[in-house]
Short mmCIF file of C-alpha atoms in Angstrom, two decimals:
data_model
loop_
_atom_site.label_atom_id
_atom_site.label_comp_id
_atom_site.label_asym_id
_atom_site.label_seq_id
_atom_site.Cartn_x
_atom_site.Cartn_y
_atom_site.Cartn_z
CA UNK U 101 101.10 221.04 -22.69
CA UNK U 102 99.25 219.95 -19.46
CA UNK U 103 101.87 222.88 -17.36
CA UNK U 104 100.29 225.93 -20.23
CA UNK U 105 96.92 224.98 -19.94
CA UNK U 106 95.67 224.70 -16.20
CA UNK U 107 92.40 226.11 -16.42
CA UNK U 108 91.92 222.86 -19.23
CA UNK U 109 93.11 220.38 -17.03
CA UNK U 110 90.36 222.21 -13.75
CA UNK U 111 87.66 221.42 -16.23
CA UNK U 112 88.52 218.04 -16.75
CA UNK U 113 88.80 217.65 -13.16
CA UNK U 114 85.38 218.98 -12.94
CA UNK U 115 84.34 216.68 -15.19
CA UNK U 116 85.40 213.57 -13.82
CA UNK U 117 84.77 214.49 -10.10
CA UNK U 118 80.94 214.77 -11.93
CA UNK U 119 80.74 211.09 -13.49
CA UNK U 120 82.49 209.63 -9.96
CA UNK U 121 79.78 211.52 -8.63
CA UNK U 122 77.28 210.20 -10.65
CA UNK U 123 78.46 206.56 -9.98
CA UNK U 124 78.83 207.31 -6.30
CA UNK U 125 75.00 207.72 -6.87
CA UNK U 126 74.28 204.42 -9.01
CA UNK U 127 76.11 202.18 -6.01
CA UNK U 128 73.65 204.20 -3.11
CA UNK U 129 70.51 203.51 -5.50
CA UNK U 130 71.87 199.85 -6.32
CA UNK U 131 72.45 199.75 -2.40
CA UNK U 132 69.21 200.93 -1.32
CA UNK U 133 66.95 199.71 -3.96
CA UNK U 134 68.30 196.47 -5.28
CA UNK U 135 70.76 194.30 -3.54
CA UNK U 136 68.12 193.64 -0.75
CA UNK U 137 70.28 194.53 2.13
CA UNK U 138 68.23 197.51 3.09
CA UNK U 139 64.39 197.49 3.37
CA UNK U 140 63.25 199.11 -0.28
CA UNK U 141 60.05 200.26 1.03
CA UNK U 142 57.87 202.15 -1.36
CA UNK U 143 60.92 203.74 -4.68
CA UNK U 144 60.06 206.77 -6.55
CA UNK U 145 61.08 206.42 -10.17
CA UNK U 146 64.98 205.82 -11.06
CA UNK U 147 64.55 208.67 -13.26
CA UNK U 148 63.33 210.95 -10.36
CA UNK U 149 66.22 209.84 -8.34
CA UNK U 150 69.10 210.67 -11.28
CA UNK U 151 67.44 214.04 -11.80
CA UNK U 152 68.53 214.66 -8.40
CA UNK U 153 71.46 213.16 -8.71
CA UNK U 154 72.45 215.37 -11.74
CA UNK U 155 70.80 218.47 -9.92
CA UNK U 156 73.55 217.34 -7.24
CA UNK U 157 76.59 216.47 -9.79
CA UNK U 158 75.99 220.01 -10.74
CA UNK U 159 75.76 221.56 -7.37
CA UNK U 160 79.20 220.79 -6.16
CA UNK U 161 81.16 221.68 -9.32
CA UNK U 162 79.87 225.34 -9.25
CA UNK U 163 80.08 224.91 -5.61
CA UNK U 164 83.49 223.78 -5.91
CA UNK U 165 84.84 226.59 -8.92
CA UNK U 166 83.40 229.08 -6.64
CA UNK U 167 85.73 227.75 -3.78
CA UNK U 168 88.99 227.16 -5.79
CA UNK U 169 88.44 223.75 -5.22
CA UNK U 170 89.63 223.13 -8.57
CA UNK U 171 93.01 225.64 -8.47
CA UNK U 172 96.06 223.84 -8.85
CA UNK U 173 96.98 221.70 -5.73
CA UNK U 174 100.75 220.75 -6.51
CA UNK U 175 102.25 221.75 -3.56
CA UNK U 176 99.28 220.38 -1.38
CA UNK U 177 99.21 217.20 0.63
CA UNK U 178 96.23 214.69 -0.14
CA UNK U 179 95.23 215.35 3.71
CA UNK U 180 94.46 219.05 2.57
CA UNK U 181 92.58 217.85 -0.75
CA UNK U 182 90.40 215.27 1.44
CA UNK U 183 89.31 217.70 3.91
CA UNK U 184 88.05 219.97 0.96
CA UNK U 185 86.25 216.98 -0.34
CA UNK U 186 84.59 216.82 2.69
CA UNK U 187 83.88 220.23 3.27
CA UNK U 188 82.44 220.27 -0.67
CA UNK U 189 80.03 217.46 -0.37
CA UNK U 190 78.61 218.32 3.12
CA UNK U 191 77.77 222.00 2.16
CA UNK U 192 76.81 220.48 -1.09
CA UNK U 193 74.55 218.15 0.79
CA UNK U 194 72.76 220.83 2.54
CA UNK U 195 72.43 223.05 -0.28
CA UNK U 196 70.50 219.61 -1.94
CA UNK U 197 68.15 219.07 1.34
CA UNK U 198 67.34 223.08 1.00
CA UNK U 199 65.84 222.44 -2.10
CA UNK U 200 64.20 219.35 -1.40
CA UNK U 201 62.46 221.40 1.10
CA UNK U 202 61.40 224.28 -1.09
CA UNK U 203 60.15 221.71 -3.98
CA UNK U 204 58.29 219.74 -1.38
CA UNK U 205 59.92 216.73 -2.72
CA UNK U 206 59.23 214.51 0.74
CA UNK U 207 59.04 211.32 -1.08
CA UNK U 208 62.88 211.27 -1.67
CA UNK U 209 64.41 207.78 0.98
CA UNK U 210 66.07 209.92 3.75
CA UNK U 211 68.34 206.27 4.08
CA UNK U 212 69.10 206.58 0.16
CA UNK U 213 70.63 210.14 0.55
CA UNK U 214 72.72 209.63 3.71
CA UNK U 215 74.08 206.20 2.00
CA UNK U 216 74.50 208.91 -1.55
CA UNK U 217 76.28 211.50 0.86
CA UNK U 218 78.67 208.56 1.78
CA UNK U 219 79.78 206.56 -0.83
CA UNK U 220 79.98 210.34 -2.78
CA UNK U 221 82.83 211.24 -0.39
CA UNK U 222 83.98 207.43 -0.23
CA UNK U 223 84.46 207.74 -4.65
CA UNK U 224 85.74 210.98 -4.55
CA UNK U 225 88.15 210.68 -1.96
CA UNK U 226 89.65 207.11 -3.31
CA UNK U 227 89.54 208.56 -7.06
CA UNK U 228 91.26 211.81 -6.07
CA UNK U 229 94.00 209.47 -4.11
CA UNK U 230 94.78 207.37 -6.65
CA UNK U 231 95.23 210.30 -9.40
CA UNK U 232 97.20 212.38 -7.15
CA UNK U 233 99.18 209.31 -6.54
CA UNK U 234 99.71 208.68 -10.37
CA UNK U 235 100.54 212.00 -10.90
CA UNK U 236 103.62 212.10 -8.23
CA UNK U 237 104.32 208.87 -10.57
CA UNK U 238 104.48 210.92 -13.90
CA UNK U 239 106.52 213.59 -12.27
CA UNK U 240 109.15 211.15 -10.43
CA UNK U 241 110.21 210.18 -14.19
CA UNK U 242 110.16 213.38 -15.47
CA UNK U 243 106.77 214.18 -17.13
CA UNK U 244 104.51 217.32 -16.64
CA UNK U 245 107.38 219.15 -15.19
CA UNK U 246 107.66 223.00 -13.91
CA UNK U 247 110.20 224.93 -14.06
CA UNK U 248 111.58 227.11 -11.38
CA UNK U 249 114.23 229.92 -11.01
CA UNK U 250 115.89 230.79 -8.02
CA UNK U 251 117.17 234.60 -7.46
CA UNK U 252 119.98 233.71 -5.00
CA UNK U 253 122.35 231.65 -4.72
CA UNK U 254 123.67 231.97 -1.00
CA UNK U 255 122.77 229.77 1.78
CA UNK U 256 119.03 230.08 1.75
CA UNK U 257 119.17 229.32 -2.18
CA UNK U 258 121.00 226.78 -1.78
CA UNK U 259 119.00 225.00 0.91
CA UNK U 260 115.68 225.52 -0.90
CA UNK U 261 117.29 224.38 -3.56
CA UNK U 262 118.86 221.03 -1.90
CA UNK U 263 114.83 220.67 0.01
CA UNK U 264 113.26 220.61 -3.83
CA UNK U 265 115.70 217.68 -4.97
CA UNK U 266 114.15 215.52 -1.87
CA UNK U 267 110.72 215.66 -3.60
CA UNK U 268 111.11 214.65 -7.04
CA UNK U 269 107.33 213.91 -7.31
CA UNK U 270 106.22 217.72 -7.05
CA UNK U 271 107.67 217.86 -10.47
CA UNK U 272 109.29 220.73 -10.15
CA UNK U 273 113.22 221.72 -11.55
CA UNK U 274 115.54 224.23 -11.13
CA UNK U 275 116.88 225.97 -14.31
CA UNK U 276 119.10 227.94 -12.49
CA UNK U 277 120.25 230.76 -10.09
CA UNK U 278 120.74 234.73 -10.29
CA UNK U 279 123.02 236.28 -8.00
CA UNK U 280 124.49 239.66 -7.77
CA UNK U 281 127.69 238.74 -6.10
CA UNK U 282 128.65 234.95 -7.72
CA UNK U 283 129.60 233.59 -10.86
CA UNK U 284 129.54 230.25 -9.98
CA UNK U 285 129.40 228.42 -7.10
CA UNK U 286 132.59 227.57 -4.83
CA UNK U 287 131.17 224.58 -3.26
CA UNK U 288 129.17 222.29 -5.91
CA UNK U 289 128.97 219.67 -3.83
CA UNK U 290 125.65 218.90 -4.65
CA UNK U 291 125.36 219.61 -8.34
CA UNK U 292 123.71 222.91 -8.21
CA UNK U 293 122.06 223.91 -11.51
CA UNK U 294 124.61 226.93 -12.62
CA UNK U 295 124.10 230.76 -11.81
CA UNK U 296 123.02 232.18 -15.58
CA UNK U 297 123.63 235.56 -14.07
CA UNK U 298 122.76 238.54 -11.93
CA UNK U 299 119.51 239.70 -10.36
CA UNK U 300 119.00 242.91 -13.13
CA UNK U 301 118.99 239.84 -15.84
CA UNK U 302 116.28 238.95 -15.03
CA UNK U 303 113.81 240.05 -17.43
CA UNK U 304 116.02 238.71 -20.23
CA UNK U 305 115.55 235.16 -18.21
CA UNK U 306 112.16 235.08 -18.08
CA UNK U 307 112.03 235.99 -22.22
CA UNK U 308 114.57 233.36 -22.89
CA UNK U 309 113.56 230.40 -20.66
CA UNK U 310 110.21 228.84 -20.27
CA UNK U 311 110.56 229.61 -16.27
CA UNK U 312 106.84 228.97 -14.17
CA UNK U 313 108.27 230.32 -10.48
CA UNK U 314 110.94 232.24 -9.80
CA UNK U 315 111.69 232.17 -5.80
CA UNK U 316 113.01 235.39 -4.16
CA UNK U 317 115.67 233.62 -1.84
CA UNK U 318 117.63 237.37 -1.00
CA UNK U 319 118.76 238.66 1.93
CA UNK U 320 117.05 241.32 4.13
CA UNK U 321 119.29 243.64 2.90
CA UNK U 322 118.55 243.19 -0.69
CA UNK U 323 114.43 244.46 -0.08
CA UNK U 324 115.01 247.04 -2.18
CA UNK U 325 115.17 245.03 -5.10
CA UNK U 326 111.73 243.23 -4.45
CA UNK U 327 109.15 245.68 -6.05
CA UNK U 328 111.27 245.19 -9.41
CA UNK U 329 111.29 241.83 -9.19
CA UNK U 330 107.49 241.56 -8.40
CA UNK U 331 106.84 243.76 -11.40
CA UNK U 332 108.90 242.27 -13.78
CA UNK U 333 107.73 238.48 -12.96
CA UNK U 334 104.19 239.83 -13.03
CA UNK U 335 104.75 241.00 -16.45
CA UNK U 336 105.93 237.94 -17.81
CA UNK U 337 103.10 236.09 -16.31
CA UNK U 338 105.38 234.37 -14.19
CA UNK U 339 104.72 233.24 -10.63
CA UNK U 340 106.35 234.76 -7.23
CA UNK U 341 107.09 233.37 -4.18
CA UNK U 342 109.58 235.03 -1.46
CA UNK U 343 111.82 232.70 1.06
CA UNK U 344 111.79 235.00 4.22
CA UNK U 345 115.66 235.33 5.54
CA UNK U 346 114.08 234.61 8.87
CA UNK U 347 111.71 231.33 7.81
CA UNK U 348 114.15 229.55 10.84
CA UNK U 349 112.03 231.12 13.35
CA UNK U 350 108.21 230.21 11.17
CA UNK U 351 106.53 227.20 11.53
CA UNK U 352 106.49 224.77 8.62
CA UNK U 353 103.25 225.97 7.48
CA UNK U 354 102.98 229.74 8.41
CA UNK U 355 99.65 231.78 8.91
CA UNK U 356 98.74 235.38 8.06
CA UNK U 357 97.07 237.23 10.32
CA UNK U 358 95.44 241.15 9.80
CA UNK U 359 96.05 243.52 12.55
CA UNK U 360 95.48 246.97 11.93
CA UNK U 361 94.49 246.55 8.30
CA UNK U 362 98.56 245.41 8.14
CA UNK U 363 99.10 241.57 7.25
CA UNK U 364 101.73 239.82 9.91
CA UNK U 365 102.79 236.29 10.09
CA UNK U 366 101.75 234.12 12.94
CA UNK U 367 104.74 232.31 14.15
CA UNK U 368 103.44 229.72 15.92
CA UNK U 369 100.06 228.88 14.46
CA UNK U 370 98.47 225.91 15.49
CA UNK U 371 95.50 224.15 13.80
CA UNK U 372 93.81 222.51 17.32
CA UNK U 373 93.52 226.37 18.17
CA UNK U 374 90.47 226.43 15.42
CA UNK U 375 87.42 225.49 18.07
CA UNK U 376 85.82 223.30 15.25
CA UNK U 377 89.46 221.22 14.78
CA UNK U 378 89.14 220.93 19.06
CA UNK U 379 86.12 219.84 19.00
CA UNK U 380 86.36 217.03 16.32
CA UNK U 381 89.71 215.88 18.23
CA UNK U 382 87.83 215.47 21.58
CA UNK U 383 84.94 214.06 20.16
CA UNK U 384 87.19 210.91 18.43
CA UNK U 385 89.44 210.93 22.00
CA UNK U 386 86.21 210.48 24.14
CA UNK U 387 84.88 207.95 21.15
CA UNK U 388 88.00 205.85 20.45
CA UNK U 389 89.07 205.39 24.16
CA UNK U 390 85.23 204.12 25.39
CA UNK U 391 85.57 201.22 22.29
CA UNK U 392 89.70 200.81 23.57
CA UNK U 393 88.53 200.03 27.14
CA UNK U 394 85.72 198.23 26.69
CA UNK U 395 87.72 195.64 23.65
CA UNK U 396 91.03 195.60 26.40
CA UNK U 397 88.94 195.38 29.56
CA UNK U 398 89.36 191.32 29.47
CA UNK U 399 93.27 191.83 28.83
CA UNK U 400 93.57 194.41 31.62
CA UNK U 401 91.97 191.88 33.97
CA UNK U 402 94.53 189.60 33.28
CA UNK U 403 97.11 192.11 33.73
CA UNK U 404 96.03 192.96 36.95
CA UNK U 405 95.69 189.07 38.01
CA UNK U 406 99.38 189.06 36.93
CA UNK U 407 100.63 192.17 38.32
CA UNK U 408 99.47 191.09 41.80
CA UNK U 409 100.59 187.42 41.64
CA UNK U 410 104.23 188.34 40.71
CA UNK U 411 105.00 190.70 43.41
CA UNK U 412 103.52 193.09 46.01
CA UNK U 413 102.32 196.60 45.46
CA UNK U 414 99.50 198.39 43.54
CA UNK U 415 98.40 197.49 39.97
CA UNK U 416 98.48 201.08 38.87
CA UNK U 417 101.21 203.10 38.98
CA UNK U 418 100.57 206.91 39.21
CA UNK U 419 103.37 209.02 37.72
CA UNK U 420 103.00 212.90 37.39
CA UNK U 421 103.40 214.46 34.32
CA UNK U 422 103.47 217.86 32.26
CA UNK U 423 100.62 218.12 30.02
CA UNK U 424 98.53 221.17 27.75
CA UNK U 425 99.94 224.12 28.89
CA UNK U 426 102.38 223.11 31.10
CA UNK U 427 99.88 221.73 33.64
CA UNK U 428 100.85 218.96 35.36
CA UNK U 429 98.68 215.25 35.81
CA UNK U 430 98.50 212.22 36.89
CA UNK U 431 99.57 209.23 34.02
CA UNK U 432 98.18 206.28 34.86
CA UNK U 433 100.25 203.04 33.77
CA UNK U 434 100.42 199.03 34.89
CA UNK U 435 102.99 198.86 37.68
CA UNK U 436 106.04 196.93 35.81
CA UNK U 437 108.73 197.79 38.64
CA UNK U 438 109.20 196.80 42.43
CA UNK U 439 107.92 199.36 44.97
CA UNK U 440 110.44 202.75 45.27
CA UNK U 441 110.41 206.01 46.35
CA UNK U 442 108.89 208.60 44.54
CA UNK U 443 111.79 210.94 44.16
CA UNK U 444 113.27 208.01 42.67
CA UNK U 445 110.83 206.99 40.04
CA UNK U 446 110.13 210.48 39.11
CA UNK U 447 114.16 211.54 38.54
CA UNK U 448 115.88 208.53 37.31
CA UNK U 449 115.73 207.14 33.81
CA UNK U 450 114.98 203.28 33.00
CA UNK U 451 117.68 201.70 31.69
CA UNK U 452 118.33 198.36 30.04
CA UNK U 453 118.90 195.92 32.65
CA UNK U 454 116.81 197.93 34.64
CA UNK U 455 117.08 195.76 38.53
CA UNK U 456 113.85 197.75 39.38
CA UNK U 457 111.45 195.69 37.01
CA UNK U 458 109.53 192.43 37.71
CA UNK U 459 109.71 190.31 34.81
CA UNK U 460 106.32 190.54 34.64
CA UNK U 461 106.62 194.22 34.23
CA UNK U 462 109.56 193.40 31.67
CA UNK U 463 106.95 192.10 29.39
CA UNK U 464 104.45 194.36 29.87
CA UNK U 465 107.00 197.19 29.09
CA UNK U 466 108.12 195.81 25.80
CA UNK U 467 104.50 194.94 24.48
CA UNK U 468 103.12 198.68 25.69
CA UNK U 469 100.47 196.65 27.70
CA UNK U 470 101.53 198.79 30.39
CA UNK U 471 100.12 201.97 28.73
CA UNK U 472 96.70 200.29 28.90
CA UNK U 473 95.29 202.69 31.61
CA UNK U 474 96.28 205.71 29.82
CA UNK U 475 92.74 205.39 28.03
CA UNK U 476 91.13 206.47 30.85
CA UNK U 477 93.48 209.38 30.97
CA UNK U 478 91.99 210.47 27.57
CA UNK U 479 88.25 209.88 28.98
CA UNK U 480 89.14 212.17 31.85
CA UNK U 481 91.15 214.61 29.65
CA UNK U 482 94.43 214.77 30.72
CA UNK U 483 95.27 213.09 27.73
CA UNK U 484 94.42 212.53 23.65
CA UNK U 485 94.94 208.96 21.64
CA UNK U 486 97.70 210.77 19.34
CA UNK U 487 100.19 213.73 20.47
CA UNK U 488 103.21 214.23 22.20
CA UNK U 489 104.52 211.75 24.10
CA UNK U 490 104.32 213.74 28.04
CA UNK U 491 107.17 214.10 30.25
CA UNK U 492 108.54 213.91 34.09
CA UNK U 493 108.51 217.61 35.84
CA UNK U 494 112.08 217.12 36.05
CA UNK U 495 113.32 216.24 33.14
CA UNK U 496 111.32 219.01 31.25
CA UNK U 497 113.34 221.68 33.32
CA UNK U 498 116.31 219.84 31.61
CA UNK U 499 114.99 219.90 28.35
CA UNK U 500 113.63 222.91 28.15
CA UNK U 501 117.15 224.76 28.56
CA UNK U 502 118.96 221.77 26.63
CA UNK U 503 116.80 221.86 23.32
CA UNK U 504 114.99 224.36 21.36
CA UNK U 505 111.80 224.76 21.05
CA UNK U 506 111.24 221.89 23.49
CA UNK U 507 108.10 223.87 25.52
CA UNK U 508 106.01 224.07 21.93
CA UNK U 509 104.89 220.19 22.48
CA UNK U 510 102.69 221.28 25.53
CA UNK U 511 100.80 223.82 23.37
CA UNK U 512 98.45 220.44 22.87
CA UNK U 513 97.39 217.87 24.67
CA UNK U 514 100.24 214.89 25.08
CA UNK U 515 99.17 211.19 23.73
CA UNK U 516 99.00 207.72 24.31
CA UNK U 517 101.04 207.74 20.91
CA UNK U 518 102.60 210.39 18.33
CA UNK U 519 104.12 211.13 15.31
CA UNK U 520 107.33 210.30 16.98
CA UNK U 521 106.44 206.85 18.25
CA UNK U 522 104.45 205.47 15.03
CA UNK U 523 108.05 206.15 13.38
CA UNK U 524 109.98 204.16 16.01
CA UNK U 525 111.63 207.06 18.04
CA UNK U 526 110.22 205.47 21.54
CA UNK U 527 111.89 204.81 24.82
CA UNK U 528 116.19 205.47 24.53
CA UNK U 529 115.90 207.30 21.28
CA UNK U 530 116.87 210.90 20.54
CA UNK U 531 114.86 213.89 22.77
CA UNK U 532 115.95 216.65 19.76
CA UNK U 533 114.23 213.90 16.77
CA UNK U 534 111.16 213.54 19.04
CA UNK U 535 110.73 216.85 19.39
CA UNK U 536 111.17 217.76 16.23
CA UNK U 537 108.42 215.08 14.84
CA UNK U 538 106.34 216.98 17.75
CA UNK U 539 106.68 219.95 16.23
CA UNK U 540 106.03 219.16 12.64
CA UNK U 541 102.83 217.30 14.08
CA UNK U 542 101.55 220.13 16.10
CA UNK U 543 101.96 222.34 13.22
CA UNK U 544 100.56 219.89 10.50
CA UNK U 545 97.56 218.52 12.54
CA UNK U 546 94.56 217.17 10.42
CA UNK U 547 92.08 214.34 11.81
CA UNK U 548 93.13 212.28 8.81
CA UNK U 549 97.20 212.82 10.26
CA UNK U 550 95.68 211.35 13.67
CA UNK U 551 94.59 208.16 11.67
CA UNK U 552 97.79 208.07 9.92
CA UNK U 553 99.44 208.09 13.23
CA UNK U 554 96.84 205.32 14.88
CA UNK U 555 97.25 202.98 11.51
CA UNK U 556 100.75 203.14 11.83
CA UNK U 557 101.35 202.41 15.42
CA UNK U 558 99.32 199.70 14.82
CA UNK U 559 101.19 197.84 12.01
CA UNK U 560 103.95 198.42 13.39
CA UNK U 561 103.60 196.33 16.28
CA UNK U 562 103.65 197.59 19.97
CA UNK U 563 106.70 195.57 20.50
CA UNK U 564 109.36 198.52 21.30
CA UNK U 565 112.89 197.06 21.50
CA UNK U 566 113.81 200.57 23.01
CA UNK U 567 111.33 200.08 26.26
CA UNK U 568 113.37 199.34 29.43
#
């Protein structure tokens, strides 16, 4: 019922985003007003405050119909559906302060609006979590399903097909293939649904089955075929999406770009190249690592105390690495090995009985106290809090001819942590699953990711068995 009638369940949506609204605004008044946390000072009326408050409710539906806000978000991650939250109330916000304004209504608490603006978002955001979440529920045991057809059944089929079963709680299910050149399929290793029959069947498909998407998974060479295809599915009110032959060689979350009034893909588009996304980054980065230093400061004194009474040498130890755009920098770490040449240090891997390291230094390496100091890499620049973990000169010459797509981590700034490391691939762990957690981060970047990433570096413990 719920899959035929979409534009029901948006308005419900609405609706409830309205009364969380509304009690977003009863908690800032109770807040403001009555627990007697916050200096009162002179109230208007209650009533002149929830006439606002509805005048506000009001504002960000429209606001968000108008946007699409309320278009079916499936497919999306929670990350997308926060940011639009977000985005919604702020422009929301303004749009309520412009009218303020222009009625002269001066009286309204400045302090009861900002507190309304956040526990609005606070509401909204924990509300929308929690249904999303009970939703992927429903659709893990088989409720609210859609159903999807697959026109075929070769490789990239198959692969879609085999990607869909890993995510039971998008609710979606394959009915079937259509392929021009199968009957059935020679390796059913992994109980594929069955091909019902060829590609010009389709129409007779789509009359007989209750199908909601039917994925174009063809060949290059079958492009003839697509107008058809389009057509038909377009009469039947059916949804279209097309699996390029070539999506090995797009990004996991591709971008369209209009040159010359003719749409091309971006292959390698990067969400830290938006200046706003930069800017909020840098701003944390500069934020988070003044608070780091100044709560570690005590530790680091210690560290340096015990650097210097267990053997000879400098307490920091410089180490150059490759950084945004392939520009080299200085790391800064806690010395945790005896004194050695440079060409040494900068060419030789540490390994697990390493003879190099104090036992001081042993300790500091398998805590990650020695990373300390890379906070004021991240004041300076050099550096963010979360990214790709940055690399010796030397070894990225390796790498770079050893694994693909290697150079794309250095299209960002490298971190103190990553993607990578909050998942436990740190110190003698494999280059070609780093990278590839690299990649999917550099391509998936939101600020809420980065606290994802920071969260769960932290409960997982800095203890790295895998730190020599």
């Amino acid at each position: 019922m719920i899959r035929n009638n979409q534009s029901i369940l948006s308005q419900i949506y609405a609706f409830c985003d309205f009364v969380v609204i509304q009690l977003a605004f009863l908690a800032a008044f109770w807040l403001k007003f009555r627990s007697g946390w916050i200096d009162a000072g002179g109230a208007l009326p209650f009533q002149t405050y929830l006439l606002w408050s509805l005048f506000y409710g009001a504002l960000c539906i429209g606001l968000g119909f108008f946007t699409g806000f309320y278009s079916p978000k499936r497919k999306k991650r929670f990350a997308y559906e926060a940011y639009k939250i977000i985005q919604l109330q702020l422009i929301s916000f303004l749009a309520l302060l412009s009218f303020l304004f222009v009625f002269k209504a001066v009286d309204i608490s400045r302090e009861m609006l900002a507190i309304y603006l956040v526990t609005s978002i606070a509401f909204l955001g924990f509300y929308r979590y929690w249904t999303k979440l009970f939703l992927k529920r429903l659709r893990e045991k088989g409720f609210n399903k859609q159903y999807v057809l697959i026109l075929g059944a070769g490789s990239l089929g198959k692969r879609f097909y085999s990607n869909l079963l890993k995510h039971p709680e998008l609710g979606f299910e394959v009915v079937g293939f259509l392929d021009d050149y199968q009957q059935h399929h020679e390796d059913n290793a992994y109980n594929y649904k069955p091909i019902l029959g060829t590609v010009d069947e389709l129409e007779e498909i789509l009359e007989k089955m209750p199908i909601d998407e039917v994925i174009i998974a063809l060949p290059l060479a079958a492009h003839d075929k697509y107008g058809r295809i389009i057509s038909i599915c377009e009469k039947a009110g059916v949804r279209t999406m097309i699996i390029p032959d070539f999506f090995d060689y797009l990004p996991a979350r591709p971008n369209f770009d209009n040159f010359a009034g003719i749409p091309l893909i971006n292959v390698r588009d990067i969400p830290l190249d938006n200046l706003t996304n930069r800017i909020l980054k840098r701003t944390f980065d500069i934020v988070f690592s003044v608070v780091a230093i100044t709560i570690t400061l005590p530790v680091m004194i210690l560290i340096a105390i015990g650097i210097k009474l267990t053997s000879p040498g400098p307490i920091i130890f410089k180490q150059e690495r490759v950084g945004l755009n392939r520009r080299t920098f200085p790391m800064y770490k806690f010395r945790s090995m005896k004194i050695m040449e440079e060409q040494d240090s900068d060419t030789q891997w540490t390994t697990e009985n390493d003879p190099r390291r104090t036992k001081f230094g042993s300790f500091l390496r398998r805590t990650s106290l020695d990373e300390l100091p890379q906070f004021f890499n991240v004041l300076i620049g050099h550096m963010s809090v979360v990214g790709p973990r940055p690399e010796r000169p030397y070894f990225v010459e390796q790498f770079k001819e050893e694994i693909p797509k290697y150079m794309v981590k250095h299209h960002i700034r490298p971190g103190i942590t990553g993607w990578a490391q909050s998942k436990g691939l740190r110190g003698d762990t494999s280059i070609e699953d780093r990278i590839n957690h690299d990649i999917f981060y550099i391509e998936n970047w939101t600020f809420l990711f980065d606290l994802k990433i920071i969260y769960r570096t932290i409960w997982n413990g800095f203890v790295n068995k895998n730190a020599y």
